[in-house]
Short mmCIF file of N, CA and C in Angstrom, two decimals:
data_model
loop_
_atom_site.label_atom_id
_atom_site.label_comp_id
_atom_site.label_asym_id
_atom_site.label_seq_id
_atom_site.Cartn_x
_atom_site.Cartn_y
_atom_site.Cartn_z
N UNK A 236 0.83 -1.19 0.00
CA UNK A 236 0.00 0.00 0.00
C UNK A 236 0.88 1.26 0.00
N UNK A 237 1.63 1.54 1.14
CA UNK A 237 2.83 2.14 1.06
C UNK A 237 3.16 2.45 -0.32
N UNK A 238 3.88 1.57 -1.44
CA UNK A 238 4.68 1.63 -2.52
C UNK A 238 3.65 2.46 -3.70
N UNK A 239 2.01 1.74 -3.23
CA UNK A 239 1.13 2.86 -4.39
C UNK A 239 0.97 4.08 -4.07
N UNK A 240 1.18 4.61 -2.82
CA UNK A 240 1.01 5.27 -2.72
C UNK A 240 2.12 6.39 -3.17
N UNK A 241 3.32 5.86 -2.33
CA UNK A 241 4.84 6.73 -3.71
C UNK A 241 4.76 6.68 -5.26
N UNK A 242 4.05 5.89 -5.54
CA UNK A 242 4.24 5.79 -6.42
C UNK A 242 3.04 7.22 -7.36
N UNK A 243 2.04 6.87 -7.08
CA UNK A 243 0.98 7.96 -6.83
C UNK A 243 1.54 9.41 -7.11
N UNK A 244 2.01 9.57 -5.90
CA UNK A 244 2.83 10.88 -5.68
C UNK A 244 3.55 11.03 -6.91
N UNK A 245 4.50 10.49 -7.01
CA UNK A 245 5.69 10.93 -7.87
C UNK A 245 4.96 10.58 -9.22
N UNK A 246 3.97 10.07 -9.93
CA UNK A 246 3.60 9.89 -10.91
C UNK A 246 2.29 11.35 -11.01
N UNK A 247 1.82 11.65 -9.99
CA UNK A 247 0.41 12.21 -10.35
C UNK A 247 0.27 13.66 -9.64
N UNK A 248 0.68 14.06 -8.10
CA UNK A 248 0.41 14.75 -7.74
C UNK A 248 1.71 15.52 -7.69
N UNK A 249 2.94 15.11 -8.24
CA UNK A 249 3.88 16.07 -7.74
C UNK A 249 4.17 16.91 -8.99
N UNK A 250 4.00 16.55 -10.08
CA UNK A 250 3.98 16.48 -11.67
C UNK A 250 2.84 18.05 -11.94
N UNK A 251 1.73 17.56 -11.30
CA UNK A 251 0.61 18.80 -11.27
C UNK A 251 1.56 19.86 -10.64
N UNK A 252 1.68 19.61 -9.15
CA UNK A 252 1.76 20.43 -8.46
C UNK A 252 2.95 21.75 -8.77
N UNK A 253 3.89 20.74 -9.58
CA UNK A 253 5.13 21.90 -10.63
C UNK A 253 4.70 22.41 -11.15
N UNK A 254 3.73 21.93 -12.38
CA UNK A 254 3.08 22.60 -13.32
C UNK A 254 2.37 23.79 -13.03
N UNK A 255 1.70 23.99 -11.49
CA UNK A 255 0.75 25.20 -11.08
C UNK A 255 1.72 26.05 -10.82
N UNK A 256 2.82 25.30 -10.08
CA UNK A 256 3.74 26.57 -9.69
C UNK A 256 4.80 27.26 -10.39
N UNK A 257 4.75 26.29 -11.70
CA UNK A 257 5.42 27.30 -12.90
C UNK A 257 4.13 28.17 -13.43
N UNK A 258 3.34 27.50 -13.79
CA UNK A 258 2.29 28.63 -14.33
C UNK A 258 1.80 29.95 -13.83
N UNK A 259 1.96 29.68 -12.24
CA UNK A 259 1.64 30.99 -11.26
C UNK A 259 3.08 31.96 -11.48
N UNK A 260 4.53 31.48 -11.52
CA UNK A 260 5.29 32.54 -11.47
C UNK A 260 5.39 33.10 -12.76
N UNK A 261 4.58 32.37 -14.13
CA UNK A 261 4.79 32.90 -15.27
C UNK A 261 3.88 33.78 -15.39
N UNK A 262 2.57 33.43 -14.98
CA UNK A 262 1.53 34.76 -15.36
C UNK A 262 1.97 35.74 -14.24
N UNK A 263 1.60 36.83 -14.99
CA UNK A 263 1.84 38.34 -14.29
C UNK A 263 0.98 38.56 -13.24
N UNK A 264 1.00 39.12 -11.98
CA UNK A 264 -0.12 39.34 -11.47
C UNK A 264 -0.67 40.85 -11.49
N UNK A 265 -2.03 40.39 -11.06
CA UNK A 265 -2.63 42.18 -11.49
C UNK A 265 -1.96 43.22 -10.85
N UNK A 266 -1.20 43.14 -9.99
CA UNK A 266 -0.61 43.67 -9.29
C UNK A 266 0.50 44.64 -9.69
N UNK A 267 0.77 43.59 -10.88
CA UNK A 267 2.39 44.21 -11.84
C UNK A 267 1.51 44.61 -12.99
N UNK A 268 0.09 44.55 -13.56
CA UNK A 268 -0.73 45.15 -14.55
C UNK A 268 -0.57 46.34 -14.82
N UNK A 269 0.46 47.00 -14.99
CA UNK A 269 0.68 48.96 -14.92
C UNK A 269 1.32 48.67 -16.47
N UNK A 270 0.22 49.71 -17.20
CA UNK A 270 0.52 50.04 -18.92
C UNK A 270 -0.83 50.77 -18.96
N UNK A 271 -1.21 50.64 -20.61
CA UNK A 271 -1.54 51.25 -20.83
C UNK A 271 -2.59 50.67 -22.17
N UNK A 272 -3.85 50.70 -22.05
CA UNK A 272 -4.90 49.55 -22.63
C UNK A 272 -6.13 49.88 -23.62
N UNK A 273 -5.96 49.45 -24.81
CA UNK A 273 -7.15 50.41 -25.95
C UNK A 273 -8.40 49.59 -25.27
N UNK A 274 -9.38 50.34 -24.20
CA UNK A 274 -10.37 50.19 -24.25
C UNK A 274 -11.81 50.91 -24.38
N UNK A 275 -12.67 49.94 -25.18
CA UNK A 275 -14.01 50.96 -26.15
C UNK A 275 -13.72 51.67 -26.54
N UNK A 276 -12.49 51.49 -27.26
CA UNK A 276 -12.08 52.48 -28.14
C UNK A 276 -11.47 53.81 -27.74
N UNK A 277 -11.04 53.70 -26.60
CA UNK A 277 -9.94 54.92 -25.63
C UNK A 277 -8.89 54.30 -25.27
N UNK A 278 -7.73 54.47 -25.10
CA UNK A 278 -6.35 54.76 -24.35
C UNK A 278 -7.02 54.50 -23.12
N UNK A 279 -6.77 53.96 -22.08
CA UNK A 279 -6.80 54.17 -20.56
C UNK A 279 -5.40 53.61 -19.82
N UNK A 280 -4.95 54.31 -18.76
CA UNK A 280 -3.96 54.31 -18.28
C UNK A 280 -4.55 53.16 -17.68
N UNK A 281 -3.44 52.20 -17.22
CA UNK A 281 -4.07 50.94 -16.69
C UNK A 281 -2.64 50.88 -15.26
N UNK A 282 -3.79 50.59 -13.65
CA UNK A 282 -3.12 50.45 -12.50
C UNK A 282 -3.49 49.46 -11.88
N UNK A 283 -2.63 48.67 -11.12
CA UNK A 283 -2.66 47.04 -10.82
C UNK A 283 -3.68 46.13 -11.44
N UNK A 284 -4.17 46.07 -12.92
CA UNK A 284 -4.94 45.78 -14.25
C UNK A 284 -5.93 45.84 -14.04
N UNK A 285 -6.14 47.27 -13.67
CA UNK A 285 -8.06 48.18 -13.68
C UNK A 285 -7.29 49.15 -14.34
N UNK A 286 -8.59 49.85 -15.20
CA UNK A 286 -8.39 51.48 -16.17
C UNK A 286 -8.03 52.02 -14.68
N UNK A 287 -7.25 53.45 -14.47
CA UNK A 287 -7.40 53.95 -13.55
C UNK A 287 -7.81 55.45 -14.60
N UNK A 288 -7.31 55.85 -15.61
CA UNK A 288 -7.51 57.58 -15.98
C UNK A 288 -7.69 57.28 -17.67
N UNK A 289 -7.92 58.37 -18.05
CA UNK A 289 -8.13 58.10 -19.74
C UNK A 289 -6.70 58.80 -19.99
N UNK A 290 -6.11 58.15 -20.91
CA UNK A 290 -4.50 58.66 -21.48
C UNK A 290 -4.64 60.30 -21.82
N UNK A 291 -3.97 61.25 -22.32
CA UNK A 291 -4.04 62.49 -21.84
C UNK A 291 -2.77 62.85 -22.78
N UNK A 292 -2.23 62.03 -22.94
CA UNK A 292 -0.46 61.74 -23.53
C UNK A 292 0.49 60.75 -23.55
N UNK A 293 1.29 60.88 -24.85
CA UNK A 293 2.22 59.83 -25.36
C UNK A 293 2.34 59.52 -23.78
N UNK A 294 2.86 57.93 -24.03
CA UNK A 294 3.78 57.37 -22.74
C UNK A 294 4.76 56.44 -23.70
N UNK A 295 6.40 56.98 -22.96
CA UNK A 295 7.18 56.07 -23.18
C UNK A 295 7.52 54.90 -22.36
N UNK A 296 7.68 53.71 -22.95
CA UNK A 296 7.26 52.39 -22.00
C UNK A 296 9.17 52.07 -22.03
N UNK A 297 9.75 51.17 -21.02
CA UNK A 297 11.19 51.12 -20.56
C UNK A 297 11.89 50.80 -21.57
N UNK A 298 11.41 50.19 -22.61
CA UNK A 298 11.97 49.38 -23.38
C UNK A 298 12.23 50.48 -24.76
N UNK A 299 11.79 51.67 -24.62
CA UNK A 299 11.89 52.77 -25.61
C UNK A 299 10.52 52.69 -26.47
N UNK A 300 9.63 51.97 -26.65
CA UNK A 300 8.34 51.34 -27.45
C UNK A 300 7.44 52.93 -26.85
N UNK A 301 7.37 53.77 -27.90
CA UNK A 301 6.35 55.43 -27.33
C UNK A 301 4.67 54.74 -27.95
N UNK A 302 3.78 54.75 -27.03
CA UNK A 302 2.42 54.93 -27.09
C UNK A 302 1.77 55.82 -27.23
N UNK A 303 0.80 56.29 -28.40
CA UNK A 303 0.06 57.80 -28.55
C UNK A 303 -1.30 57.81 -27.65
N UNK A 304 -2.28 58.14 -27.87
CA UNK A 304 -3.16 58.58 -27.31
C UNK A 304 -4.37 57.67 -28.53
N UNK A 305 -3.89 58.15 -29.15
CA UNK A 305 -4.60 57.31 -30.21
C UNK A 305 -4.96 55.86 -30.42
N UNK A 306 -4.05 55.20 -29.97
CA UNK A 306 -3.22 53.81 -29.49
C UNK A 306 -2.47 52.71 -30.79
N UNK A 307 -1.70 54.60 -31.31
CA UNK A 307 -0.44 54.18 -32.53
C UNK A 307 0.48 53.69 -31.63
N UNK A 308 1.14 52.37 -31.77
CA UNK A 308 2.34 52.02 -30.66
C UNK A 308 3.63 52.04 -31.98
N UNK A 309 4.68 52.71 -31.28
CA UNK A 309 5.85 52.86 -31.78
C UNK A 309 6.74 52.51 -31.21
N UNK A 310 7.80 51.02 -31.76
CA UNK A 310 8.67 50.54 -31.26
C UNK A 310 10.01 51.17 -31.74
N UNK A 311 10.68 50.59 -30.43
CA UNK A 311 12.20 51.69 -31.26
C UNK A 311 12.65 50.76 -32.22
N UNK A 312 12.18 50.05 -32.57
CA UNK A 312 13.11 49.46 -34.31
C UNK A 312 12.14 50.32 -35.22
N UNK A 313 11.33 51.00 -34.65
CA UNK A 313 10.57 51.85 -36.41
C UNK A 313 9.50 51.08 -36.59
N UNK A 314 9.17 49.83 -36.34
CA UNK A 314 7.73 49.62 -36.77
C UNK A 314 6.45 50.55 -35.84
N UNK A 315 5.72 50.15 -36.54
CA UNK A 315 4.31 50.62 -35.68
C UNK A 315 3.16 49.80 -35.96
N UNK A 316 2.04 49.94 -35.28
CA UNK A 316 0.69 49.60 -35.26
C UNK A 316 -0.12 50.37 -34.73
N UNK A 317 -1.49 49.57 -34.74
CA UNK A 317 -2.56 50.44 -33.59
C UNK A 317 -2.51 49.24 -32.69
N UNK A 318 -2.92 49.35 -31.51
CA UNK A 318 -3.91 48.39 -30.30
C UNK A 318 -5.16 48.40 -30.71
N UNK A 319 -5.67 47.40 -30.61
CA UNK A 319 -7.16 47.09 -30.55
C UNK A 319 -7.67 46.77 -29.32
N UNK A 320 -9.04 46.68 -29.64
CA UNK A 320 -9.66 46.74 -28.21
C UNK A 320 -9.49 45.69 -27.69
N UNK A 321 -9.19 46.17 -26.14
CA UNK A 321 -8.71 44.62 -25.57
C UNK A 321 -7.22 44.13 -25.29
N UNK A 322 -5.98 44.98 -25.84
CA UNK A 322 -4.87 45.10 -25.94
C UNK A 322 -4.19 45.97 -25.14
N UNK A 323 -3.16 45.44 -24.67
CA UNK A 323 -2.09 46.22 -23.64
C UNK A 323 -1.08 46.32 -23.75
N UNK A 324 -0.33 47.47 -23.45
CA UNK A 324 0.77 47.52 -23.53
C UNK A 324 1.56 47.48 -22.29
N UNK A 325 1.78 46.65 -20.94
CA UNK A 325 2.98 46.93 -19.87
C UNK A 325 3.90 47.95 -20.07
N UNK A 326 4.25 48.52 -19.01
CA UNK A 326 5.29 49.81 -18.61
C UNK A 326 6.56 49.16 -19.22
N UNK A 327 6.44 47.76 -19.41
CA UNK A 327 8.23 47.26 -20.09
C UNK A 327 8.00 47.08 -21.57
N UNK A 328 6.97 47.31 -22.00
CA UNK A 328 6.84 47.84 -23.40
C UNK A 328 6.53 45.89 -24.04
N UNK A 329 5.97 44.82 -23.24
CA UNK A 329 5.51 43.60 -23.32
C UNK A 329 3.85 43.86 -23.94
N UNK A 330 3.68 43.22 -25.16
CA UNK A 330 1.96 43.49 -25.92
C UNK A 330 1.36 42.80 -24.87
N UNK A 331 0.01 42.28 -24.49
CA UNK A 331 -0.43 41.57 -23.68
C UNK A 331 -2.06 41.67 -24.67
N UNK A 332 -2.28 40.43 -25.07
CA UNK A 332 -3.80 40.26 -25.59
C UNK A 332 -4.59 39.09 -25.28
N UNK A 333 -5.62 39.15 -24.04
CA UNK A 333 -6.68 38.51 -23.70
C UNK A 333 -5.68 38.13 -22.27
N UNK A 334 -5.33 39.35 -21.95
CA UNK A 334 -4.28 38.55 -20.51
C UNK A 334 -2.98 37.89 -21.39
N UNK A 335 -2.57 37.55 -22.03
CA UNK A 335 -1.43 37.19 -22.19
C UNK A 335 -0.28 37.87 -22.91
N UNK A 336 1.30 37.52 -22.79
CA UNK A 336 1.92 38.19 -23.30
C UNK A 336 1.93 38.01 -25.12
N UNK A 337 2.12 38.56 -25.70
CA UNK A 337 2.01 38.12 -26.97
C UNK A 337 3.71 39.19 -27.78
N UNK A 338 3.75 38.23 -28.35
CA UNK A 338 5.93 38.74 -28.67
C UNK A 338 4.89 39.97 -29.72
N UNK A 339 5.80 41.25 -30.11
CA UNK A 339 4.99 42.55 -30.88
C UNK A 339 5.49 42.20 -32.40
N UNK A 340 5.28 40.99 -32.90
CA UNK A 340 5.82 40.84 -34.46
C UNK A 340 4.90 41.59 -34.88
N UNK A 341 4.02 42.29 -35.13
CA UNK A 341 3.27 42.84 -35.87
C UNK A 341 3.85 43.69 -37.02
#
């Protein structure tokens, strides 16, 4: 009984239990949510990932990536886009769409 039960463990519950605790240090928490987010069609300054103000002006994000008001995002290699609704930009200049990070190939 003993042996199913190690065995158990090391096959079933310890396997999960990594898996949650990589997944928890990979997602961001709302906490670190500070950017800046095209929603209904506005800019809103975004604080621990609630709107806190409507954008007002460019913000440059750490990574050099300048955000308009508009929500033209300008990376320092020269490309650009818009955000769509639903899209974020983090203060480290990371896209984030539907909660997740998403790399800015656009």
């Amino acid at each position: 009984m003993e042996e199913s039960l190690t065995k158990f463990l090391r096959t079933g519950i310890y396997p999960i239990a990594a898996l949650l605790l990589l997944l928890s240090l990979a997602a961001p928490a709302a906490a670190d949510m500070d950017g800046v987010m095209m929603h209904g069609g506005k800019m809103m300054m975004m604080k621990a990932g609630r709107p806190a103000t409507a954008m007002d002006h460019e913000v440059t994000m750490s990574d050099g990536t300048v955000v308009e008001v508009d929500g033209t995002v300008k990376r320092k290699d020269g490309k650009e886009f818009h955000l769509q609704n639903g899209e974020m930009i983090m203060m480290d200049g990371h896209l984030m769409k539907g909660g997740k990070a998403t790399p800015m190939s656009q």
